[in-house]
Short mmCIF file of C-alpha atoms in Angstrom, two decimals:
data_model
loop_
_atom_site.label_atom_id
_atom_site.label_comp_id
_atom_site.label_asym_id
_atom_site.label_seq_id
_atom_site.Cartn_x
_atom_site.Cartn_y
_atom_site.Cartn_z
CA UNK A 98 -6.42 147.48 -35.08
CA UNK A 99 -7.74 147.60 -38.60
CA UNK A 100 -10.61 145.29 -39.25
CA UNK A 101 -9.64 142.27 -41.24
CA UNK A 102 -10.50 143.11 -44.83
CA UNK A 103 -12.32 139.90 -45.42
CA UNK A 104 -15.13 141.20 -43.25
CA UNK A 105 -15.43 144.39 -45.22
CA UNK A 106 -14.77 143.15 -48.72
CA UNK A 107 -18.24 141.65 -48.90
CA UNK A 108 -17.22 138.58 -50.83
CA UNK A 109 -17.29 135.99 -48.10
CA UNK A 110 -19.65 133.65 -49.85
CA UNK A 111 -18.17 130.97 -47.67
CA UNK A 112 -20.02 132.35 -44.64
CA UNK A 113 -23.31 132.09 -46.49
CA UNK A 114 -22.80 128.49 -47.39
CA UNK A 115 -25.31 125.98 -46.19
CA UNK A 116 -23.98 123.56 -43.61
CA UNK A 117 -25.94 120.61 -44.85
CA UNK A 118 -23.93 117.76 -46.14
CA UNK A 119 -22.98 118.37 -49.74
CA UNK A 120 -23.89 115.63 -52.17
CA UNK A 121 -20.75 116.06 -54.18
CA UNK A 122 -18.45 113.11 -54.56
CA UNK A 123 -15.03 112.64 -55.98
CA UNK A 124 -13.42 109.43 -57.12
CA UNK A 125 -11.37 107.42 -54.70
CA UNK A 126 -8.59 107.35 -57.31
CA UNK A 127 -8.37 111.12 -57.22
CA UNK A 128 -7.96 111.04 -53.46
CA UNK A 129 -5.48 108.19 -53.35
CA UNK A 130 -3.29 109.71 -56.05
CA UNK A 131 -3.29 113.01 -54.18
CA UNK A 132 -2.54 111.29 -50.90
CA UNK A 133 0.26 109.28 -52.47
CA UNK A 134 1.82 112.48 -53.77
CA UNK A 135 1.53 114.00 -50.30
CA UNK A 136 3.24 111.00 -48.72
CA UNK A 137 6.07 111.25 -51.25
CA UNK A 138 6.43 114.96 -50.66
CA UNK A 139 6.70 114.40 -46.91
CA UNK A 140 9.06 111.50 -47.42
CA UNK A 141 11.47 113.72 -49.32
CA UNK A 142 11.74 116.05 -46.36
CA UNK A 143 12.35 113.62 -43.53
CA UNK A 144 15.00 111.12 -42.45
CA UNK A 145 13.06 108.47 -40.59
CA UNK A 146 9.78 106.59 -40.50
CA UNK A 147 8.73 108.27 -37.28
CA UNK A 148 9.41 111.73 -38.71
CA UNK A 149 7.36 110.84 -41.74
CA UNK A 150 4.50 109.66 -39.55
CA UNK A 151 4.70 112.86 -37.53
CA UNK A 152 4.49 114.90 -40.67
CA UNK A 153 1.46 112.99 -41.93
CA UNK A 154 -0.10 113.41 -38.53
CA UNK A 155 0.46 117.18 -38.67
CA UNK A 156 -1.34 117.29 -42.00
CA UNK A 157 -4.15 115.24 -40.48
CA UNK A 158 -4.38 117.87 -37.74
CA UNK A 159 -5.28 120.46 -40.36
CA UNK A 160 -8.14 118.31 -41.56
CA UNK A 161 -9.38 117.41 -38.08
CA UNK A 162 -9.41 120.98 -36.89
CA UNK A 163 -11.58 121.99 -39.82
CA UNK A 164 -14.01 119.10 -39.95
CA UNK A 165 -14.76 119.31 -36.23
CA UNK A 166 -16.69 122.59 -36.34
CA UNK A 167 -18.59 121.60 -39.45
CA UNK A 168 -19.72 118.31 -37.93
CA UNK A 169 -20.61 119.78 -34.56
CA UNK A 170 -22.79 122.36 -36.28
CA UNK A 171 -24.23 119.96 -38.79
CA UNK A 172 -24.90 116.90 -36.72
CA UNK A 173 -24.79 117.89 -33.07
CA UNK A 174 -26.78 121.09 -33.17
CA UNK A 175 -23.73 123.04 -32.15
CA UNK A 176 -23.28 121.13 -28.89
CA UNK A 177 -19.91 119.65 -28.10
CA UNK A 178 -19.31 116.50 -26.10
CA UNK A 179 -18.06 116.69 -22.55
CA UNK A 180 -17.68 112.99 -21.71
CA UNK A 181 -14.83 110.82 -22.93
CA UNK A 182 -17.06 108.02 -24.14
CA UNK A 183 -19.33 110.41 -26.01
CA UNK A 184 -16.54 112.18 -27.81
CA UNK A 185 -15.10 108.80 -28.79
CA UNK A 186 -18.46 107.70 -30.15
CA UNK A 187 -18.75 110.99 -32.01
CA UNK A 188 -15.48 110.10 -33.72
CA UNK A 189 -16.35 106.46 -34.36
CA UNK A 190 -19.76 107.30 -35.82
CA UNK A 191 -20.08 110.89 -37.05
CA UNK A 192 -16.53 111.70 -38.00
CA UNK A 193 -15.90 108.37 -39.68
CA UNK A 194 -19.14 108.52 -41.63
CA UNK A 195 -18.42 112.02 -42.81
CA UNK A 196 -14.87 111.29 -43.89
CA UNK A 197 -14.89 107.66 -44.91
CA UNK A 198 -18.54 106.94 -45.62
CA UNK A 199 -18.89 104.34 -42.85
CA UNK A 200 -18.54 103.89 -39.11
CA UNK A 201 -15.19 102.76 -37.76
CA UNK A 202 -15.11 98.98 -37.27
CA UNK A 203 -14.44 98.93 -33.53
CA UNK A 204 -13.91 101.11 -30.50
CA UNK A 205 -12.26 99.44 -27.53
CA UNK A 206 -10.83 100.39 -24.19
CA UNK A 207 -7.54 98.91 -22.99
CA UNK A 208 -8.06 96.36 -20.19
CA UNK A 209 -5.18 97.52 -18.10
CA UNK A 210 -5.25 101.25 -18.60
CA UNK A 211 -8.20 103.60 -18.16
CA UNK A 212 -6.72 106.33 -20.35
CA UNK A 213 -6.04 104.21 -23.42
CA UNK A 214 -8.59 103.52 -26.14
CA UNK A 215 -8.38 101.95 -29.57
CA UNK A 216 -10.17 102.63 -32.82
CA UNK A 217 -9.74 99.59 -35.01
CA UNK A 218 -10.20 99.64 -38.75
CA UNK A 219 -9.72 96.46 -40.71
CA UNK A 220 -9.20 98.06 -44.09
CA UNK A 221 -8.67 101.79 -43.66
CA UNK A 222 -9.46 103.85 -46.72
CA UNK A 223 -6.21 105.73 -46.35
CA UNK A 224 -4.19 102.57 -46.84
CA UNK A 225 -6.35 101.18 -49.66
CA UNK A 226 -3.67 101.42 -52.31
CA UNK A 227 -0.53 101.68 -50.24
CA UNK A 228 1.94 98.85 -50.04
CA UNK A 229 4.44 99.30 -47.27
CA UNK A 230 8.05 98.57 -48.21
CA UNK A 231 9.72 95.79 -46.22
CA UNK A 232 12.52 97.99 -44.96
CA UNK A 233 9.99 100.38 -43.43
CA UNK A 234 7.46 97.85 -42.24
CA UNK A 235 6.34 99.93 -39.28
CA UNK A 236 5.22 102.80 -41.50
CA UNK A 237 1.52 103.31 -41.38
CA UNK A 238 0.10 106.11 -43.45
CA UNK A 239 -2.99 106.03 -41.28
CA UNK A 240 -0.88 108.36 -39.12
CA UNK A 241 -2.73 110.91 -41.19
CA UNK A 242 -6.02 109.65 -39.74
CA UNK A 243 -4.42 109.56 -36.30
CA UNK A 244 -3.65 113.25 -36.74
CA UNK A 245 -7.26 113.94 -37.66
CA UNK A 246 -8.49 112.16 -34.52
CA UNK A 247 -5.89 113.84 -32.33
CA UNK A 248 -6.93 117.28 -33.53
CA UNK A 249 -10.62 116.57 -33.04
CA UNK A 250 -9.99 115.38 -29.48
CA UNK A 251 -7.66 118.24 -28.61
CA UNK A 252 -9.91 120.94 -30.01
CA UNK A 253 -12.86 119.39 -28.20
CA UNK A 254 -11.01 119.77 -24.91
CA UNK A 255 -9.67 116.22 -24.60
CA UNK A 256 -5.92 116.49 -25.07
CA UNK A 257 -4.61 113.13 -26.23
CA UNK A 258 -1.82 111.47 -28.19
CA UNK A 259 -3.02 109.35 -31.11
CA UNK A 260 -0.76 106.96 -33.01
CA UNK A 261 -1.34 104.43 -35.79
CA UNK A 262 -0.24 100.81 -35.54
CA UNK A 263 -0.51 97.61 -37.53
CA UNK A 264 -2.73 95.48 -35.35
CA UNK A 265 -5.94 93.74 -36.49
CA UNK A 266 -5.68 95.84 -39.62
CA UNK A 267 -4.89 99.33 -38.48
CA UNK A 268 -5.37 100.38 -34.89
CA UNK A 269 -5.34 103.97 -33.76
CA UNK A 270 -4.17 104.11 -30.18
CA UNK A 271 -5.59 107.01 -28.20
CA UNK A 272 -3.84 107.93 -24.97
CA UNK A 273 -5.66 110.64 -23.07
CA UNK A 274 -3.98 113.12 -20.78
CA UNK A 275 -4.30 112.19 -17.11
CA UNK A 276 -6.29 115.37 -16.57
CA UNK A 277 -8.95 114.24 -19.06
CA UNK A 278 -9.62 111.00 -17.20
CA UNK A 279 -9.58 112.74 -13.82
CA UNK A 280 -12.13 115.27 -15.05
CA UNK A 281 -14.29 112.53 -16.51
CA UNK A 282 -14.38 110.78 -13.13
CA UNK A 283 -15.56 113.89 -11.34
CA UNK A 284 -18.30 114.28 -13.97
CA UNK A 285 -19.33 110.69 -13.23
CA UNK A 286 -19.95 111.52 -9.60
CA UNK A 287 -22.61 114.08 -10.48
CA UNK B 56 7.58 104.94 -70.68
CA UNK B 57 4.91 105.03 -73.30
CA UNK B 58 4.45 101.42 -74.08
CA UNK B 59 0.73 101.68 -73.48
CA UNK B 60 -0.59 103.68 -76.35
CA UNK B 61 -3.46 101.23 -76.70
CA UNK B 62 -5.63 99.85 -73.93
CA UNK B 63 -5.85 96.32 -75.15
CA UNK B 64 -2.09 96.00 -75.15
CA UNK B 65 -1.97 96.63 -71.46
CA UNK B 66 -4.72 94.21 -70.59
CA UNK B 67 -3.03 91.50 -72.55
CA UNK B 68 0.23 92.04 -70.76
CA UNK B 69 -1.51 92.00 -67.39
CA UNK B 70 -3.13 88.70 -68.21
CA UNK B 71 0.24 87.42 -69.33
CA UNK B 72 1.83 88.39 -66.07
CA UNK B 73 -0.83 86.48 -64.16
CA UNK B 74 -0.34 83.47 -66.36
CA UNK B 75 3.40 83.63 -66.22
CA UNK B 76 3.67 84.12 -62.49
CA UNK B 77 1.24 81.35 -61.65
CA UNK B 78 1.53 82.34 -58.04
CA UNK B 79 -1.98 82.15 -56.67
CA UNK B 80 -1.68 84.96 -54.26
CA UNK B 81 -0.22 87.28 -56.80
CA UNK B 82 -2.70 86.27 -59.47
CA UNK B 83 -5.45 86.82 -56.94
CA UNK B 84 -4.21 90.30 -56.23
CA UNK B 85 -4.05 91.16 -59.89
CA UNK B 86 -7.59 90.06 -60.56
CA UNK B 87 -8.83 91.89 -57.52
CA UNK B 88 -7.27 95.00 -58.87
CA UNK B 89 -9.03 94.52 -62.15
CA UNK B 90 -12.32 94.25 -60.31
CA UNK B 91 -11.59 97.42 -58.49
CA UNK B 92 -10.80 99.05 -61.77
CA UNK B 93 -14.28 98.67 -63.12
CA UNK B 94 -16.27 99.82 -60.13
CA UNK B 95 -14.73 103.29 -59.81
CA UNK B 96 -15.33 103.89 -56.12
CA UNK B 97 -16.55 107.25 -54.95
CA UNK B 98 -16.00 109.11 -51.75
CA UNK B 99 -17.29 112.21 -50.03
CA UNK B 100 -15.55 115.24 -51.47
CA UNK B 101 -14.93 116.85 -48.07
CA UNK B 102 -12.03 114.65 -47.06
CA UNK B 103 -10.49 115.25 -50.48
CA UNK B 104 -10.96 119.01 -50.25
CA UNK B 105 -9.60 119.24 -46.72
CA UNK B 106 -6.65 117.01 -47.51
CA UNK B 107 -5.77 119.22 -50.44
CA UNK B 108 -6.11 122.21 -48.14
CA UNK B 109 -3.74 120.60 -45.65
CA UNK B 110 -1.21 120.13 -48.45
CA UNK B 111 -1.42 123.74 -49.60
CA UNK B 112 -1.10 124.94 -46.00
CA UNK B 113 1.98 122.79 -45.54
CA UNK B 114 3.54 124.10 -48.75
CA UNK B 115 2.90 127.68 -47.66
CA UNK B 116 4.81 126.85 -44.47
CA UNK B 117 7.64 125.07 -46.28
CA UNK B 118 8.27 127.64 -49.00
CA UNK B 119 9.03 131.30 -48.70
CA UNK B 120 6.84 132.70 -51.41
CA UNK B 121 3.69 131.99 -53.33
CA UNK B 122 5.52 131.52 -56.61
CA UNK B 123 7.42 128.56 -55.19
CA UNK B 124 4.22 127.07 -53.80
CA UNK B 125 2.62 127.44 -57.23
CA UNK B 126 5.57 125.65 -58.81
CA UNK B 127 5.50 122.83 -56.28
CA UNK B 128 1.75 122.36 -56.73
CA UNK B 129 2.26 122.22 -60.48
CA UNK B 130 5.02 119.66 -60.09
CA UNK B 131 2.93 117.45 -57.82
CA UNK B 132 0.00 117.79 -60.18
CA UNK B 133 2.21 116.71 -63.05
CA UNK B 134 3.27 113.59 -61.15
CA UNK B 135 -0.36 112.78 -60.43
CA UNK B 136 -1.40 113.41 -64.03
CA UNK B 137 1.21 111.01 -65.35
CA UNK B 138 -0.31 108.26 -63.21
CA UNK B 139 -3.91 109.35 -63.46
CA UNK B 140 -4.04 109.06 -67.25
CA UNK B 141 -3.40 105.34 -66.94
CA UNK B 142 -6.27 104.93 -64.49
CA UNK B 143 -8.42 107.05 -66.77
CA UNK B 144 -7.74 105.12 -69.96
CA UNK B 145 -8.41 101.85 -68.18
CA UNK B 146 -11.74 102.97 -66.73
CA UNK B 147 -13.19 105.15 -69.41
CA UNK B 148 -12.78 103.12 -72.60
CA UNK B 149 -11.95 106.33 -74.40
CA UNK B 150 -9.82 105.74 -77.43
CA UNK B 151 -7.42 108.09 -79.10
CA UNK B 152 -8.83 111.59 -79.63
CA UNK B 153 -8.87 112.70 -83.25
CA UNK B 154 -8.58 116.41 -82.65
CA UNK B 155 -8.20 118.97 -79.88
CA UNK B 156 -11.95 119.58 -79.75
CA UNK B 157 -12.56 115.99 -78.92
CA UNK B 158 -9.81 116.15 -76.31
CA UNK B 159 -11.54 119.15 -74.72
CA UNK B 160 -14.84 117.29 -74.58
CA UNK B 161 -13.32 114.20 -73.05
CA UNK B 162 -11.53 116.25 -70.39
CA UNK B 163 -14.60 118.22 -69.42
CA UNK B 164 -17.38 115.67 -69.76
CA UNK B 165 -15.63 112.43 -68.89
CA UNK B 166 -12.47 113.09 -66.88
CA UNK B 167 -13.60 115.96 -64.64
CA UNK B 168 -16.90 114.21 -64.07
CA UNK B 169 -15.21 110.96 -63.20
CA UNK B 170 -12.60 112.32 -60.81
CA UNK B 171 -14.01 115.50 -59.33
CA UNK B 172 -17.72 115.01 -59.89
CA UNK B 173 -18.14 118.25 -61.80
CA UNK B 174 -18.54 119.03 -65.49
CA UNK B 175 -16.88 122.24 -66.60
CA UNK B 176 -18.08 123.88 -69.80
CA UNK B 177 -15.77 124.24 -72.78
CA UNK B 178 -15.75 127.75 -74.29
CA UNK B 179 -13.74 130.54 -75.84
CA UNK B 180 -12.19 128.58 -78.66
CA UNK B 181 -9.45 130.40 -80.49
CA UNK B 182 -10.09 130.79 -84.24
CA UNK B 183 -7.31 128.33 -84.99
CA UNK B 184 -8.89 125.77 -82.66
CA UNK B 185 -5.75 125.37 -80.64
CA UNK B 186 -6.93 127.08 -77.44
CA UNK B 187 -9.99 126.76 -75.25
CA UNK B 188 -11.17 127.47 -71.74
CA UNK B 189 -12.63 125.18 -69.12
CA UNK B 190 -15.14 127.08 -67.02
CA UNK B 191 -15.66 125.63 -63.57
CA UNK B 192 -18.75 126.81 -61.74
CA UNK B 193 -17.81 124.70 -58.76
CA UNK B 194 -14.24 123.82 -58.04
CA UNK B 195 -14.27 121.06 -55.43
CA UNK B 196 -10.72 121.92 -54.39
CA UNK B 197 -11.79 125.29 -53.00
CA UNK B 198 -14.81 124.41 -50.85
CA UNK B 199 -14.21 125.94 -47.40
CA UNK B 200 -11.36 128.05 -48.82
CA UNK B 201 -10.75 131.75 -48.56
CA UNK B 202 -7.39 133.25 -49.52
CA UNK B 203 -5.77 135.44 -46.90
CA UNK B 204 -4.65 138.85 -48.14
CA UNK B 205 -0.98 138.06 -47.90
CA UNK B 206 -1.27 135.26 -50.44
CA UNK B 207 -2.59 137.21 -53.37
CA UNK B 208 -0.31 135.57 -55.91
CA UNK B 209 -1.03 132.03 -54.72
CA UNK B 210 -2.76 129.95 -57.39
CA UNK B 211 -4.55 127.73 -54.94
CA UNK B 212 -5.69 125.04 -57.37
CA UNK B 213 -2.53 125.04 -59.46
CA UNK B 214 -2.26 121.29 -58.95
CA UNK B 215 -4.93 120.97 -61.65
CA UNK B 216 -2.72 122.68 -64.24
CA UNK B 217 0.17 120.33 -63.64
CA UNK B 218 -2.21 117.42 -63.64
CA UNK B 219 -3.74 118.27 -67.02
CA UNK B 220 -0.31 118.91 -68.51
CA UNK B 221 1.11 115.63 -67.18
CA UNK B 222 -1.84 113.53 -68.25
CA UNK B 223 -1.94 114.95 -71.78
CA UNK B 224 1.80 114.62 -72.17
CA UNK B 225 1.36 110.88 -71.71
CA UNK B 226 -0.95 110.82 -74.72
CA UNK B 227 1.59 112.72 -76.78
CA UNK B 228 0.17 116.21 -76.43
CA UNK B 229 2.21 119.14 -75.17
CA UNK B 230 -0.18 121.66 -73.63
CA UNK B 231 0.14 124.96 -71.85
CA UNK B 232 -2.32 125.18 -68.94
CA UNK B 233 -3.03 128.13 -66.68
CA UNK B 234 -5.68 129.75 -64.53
CA UNK B 235 -7.01 133.00 -65.98
CA UNK B 236 -9.96 133.46 -63.62
CA UNK B 237 -10.42 132.22 -60.07
CA UNK B 238 -13.41 132.54 -57.74
CA UNK B 239 -10.94 132.74 -54.86
CA UNK B 240 -9.69 136.00 -56.35
CA UNK B 241 -13.17 137.43 -56.67
CA UNK B 242 -13.99 136.29 -60.22
CA UNK B 243 -17.43 134.86 -60.85
CA UNK B 244 -16.14 131.63 -62.26
CA UNK B 245 -12.93 129.70 -62.38
CA UNK B 246 -11.40 129.51 -65.84
CA UNK B 247 -8.58 127.26 -66.92
CA UNK B 248 -7.02 128.16 -70.26
CA UNK B 249 -5.58 125.30 -72.30
CA UNK B 250 -3.32 125.90 -75.28
CA UNK B 251 -2.13 123.17 -77.60
CA UNK B 252 1.59 123.48 -78.27
CA UNK B 253 2.56 120.43 -80.26
CA UNK B 254 2.17 116.76 -80.73
CA UNK B 255 4.97 114.87 -79.05
CA UNK B 256 6.70 112.42 -81.37
CA UNK B 257 6.54 108.85 -80.21
CA UNK B 258 9.95 107.82 -78.99
CA UNK B 259 10.00 104.12 -79.47
CA UNK B 260 12.80 102.46 -77.59
CA UNK B 261 15.55 101.25 -79.91
CA UNK B 262 14.80 97.92 -81.50
CA UNK B 263 11.03 98.00 -81.03
CA UNK B 264 10.06 99.08 -84.51
#
């Protein structure tokens, strides 16, 4: 197989880039206008609220998959988490700070279910300028964030389903695969 | 559409709405928005860059060829520009530009700085003064980005062209905007060429003279 040309072209400045956190900032207006346009684009290609949320979540996946490696290299010395609670804290603290400039408000575990966790955000940045129409009151554009979290968990080896809900602000509900919890319990025993 | 050629007009009407509605909650919301308006919140550019990347990736999936992706990016940029100019005029206190040179300066030194945190340089003026280039040393949209070989005609940051065109159209300027150099294509800098086409006549709605 021919070697991918990008390795031979000698112009991959991107590989030389420093991993330290860049100081550059953009305005929140720029982001929200872009995000709004993205939501509208997705909306034009779907028929229901749940389809729209899925689409936003897919886009979030793209972001999550890319930010994961950068953050693991930058802030975790290249080491990935192996325990459920640690990977959740990594998301609550490191991921949130990197993306939204602050830690997530709360991380909770469901009382009745050992594979369900919640990340609660009172005023999520994503929804800062979005008013939800009455006829679609379940729509939560934080599905985009849910997609980011889902990708980070899946690519870290913790397959999970993450959905966004209106509860105490916005709550991201994380439901881990059975296998993840079973593995975590065996790790506990050691 | 263009009832807001002057800033003060808009503020007055906003105040009037508050007064007229008299509904506390609504009035509260309005004033909160005004507060927000002045502080111009910032955020880390990485989420912005990656979100834009997710959009371009999605468009590449949804459309068959690069040309169509370029067009869609331009269209979305235009929609953003039409809204962004309002935000810009409210925040920046920039009045009407007297000539195209002033417009160029405002775009490079105020608008780019405000929204993308970078200041492109303005160069290569045409003798007639109706064309110039914006040179971007750093384009925040393309951090982390490398174009795959099978997308050689994709203009990755084409959203910016639509955006500039849309925003300027709202201040009565018809402009042609295009990328002529792009670091993603191996050029040393990114260059956006702006050409003034014409001043758009104000179309006052009937009976508002």
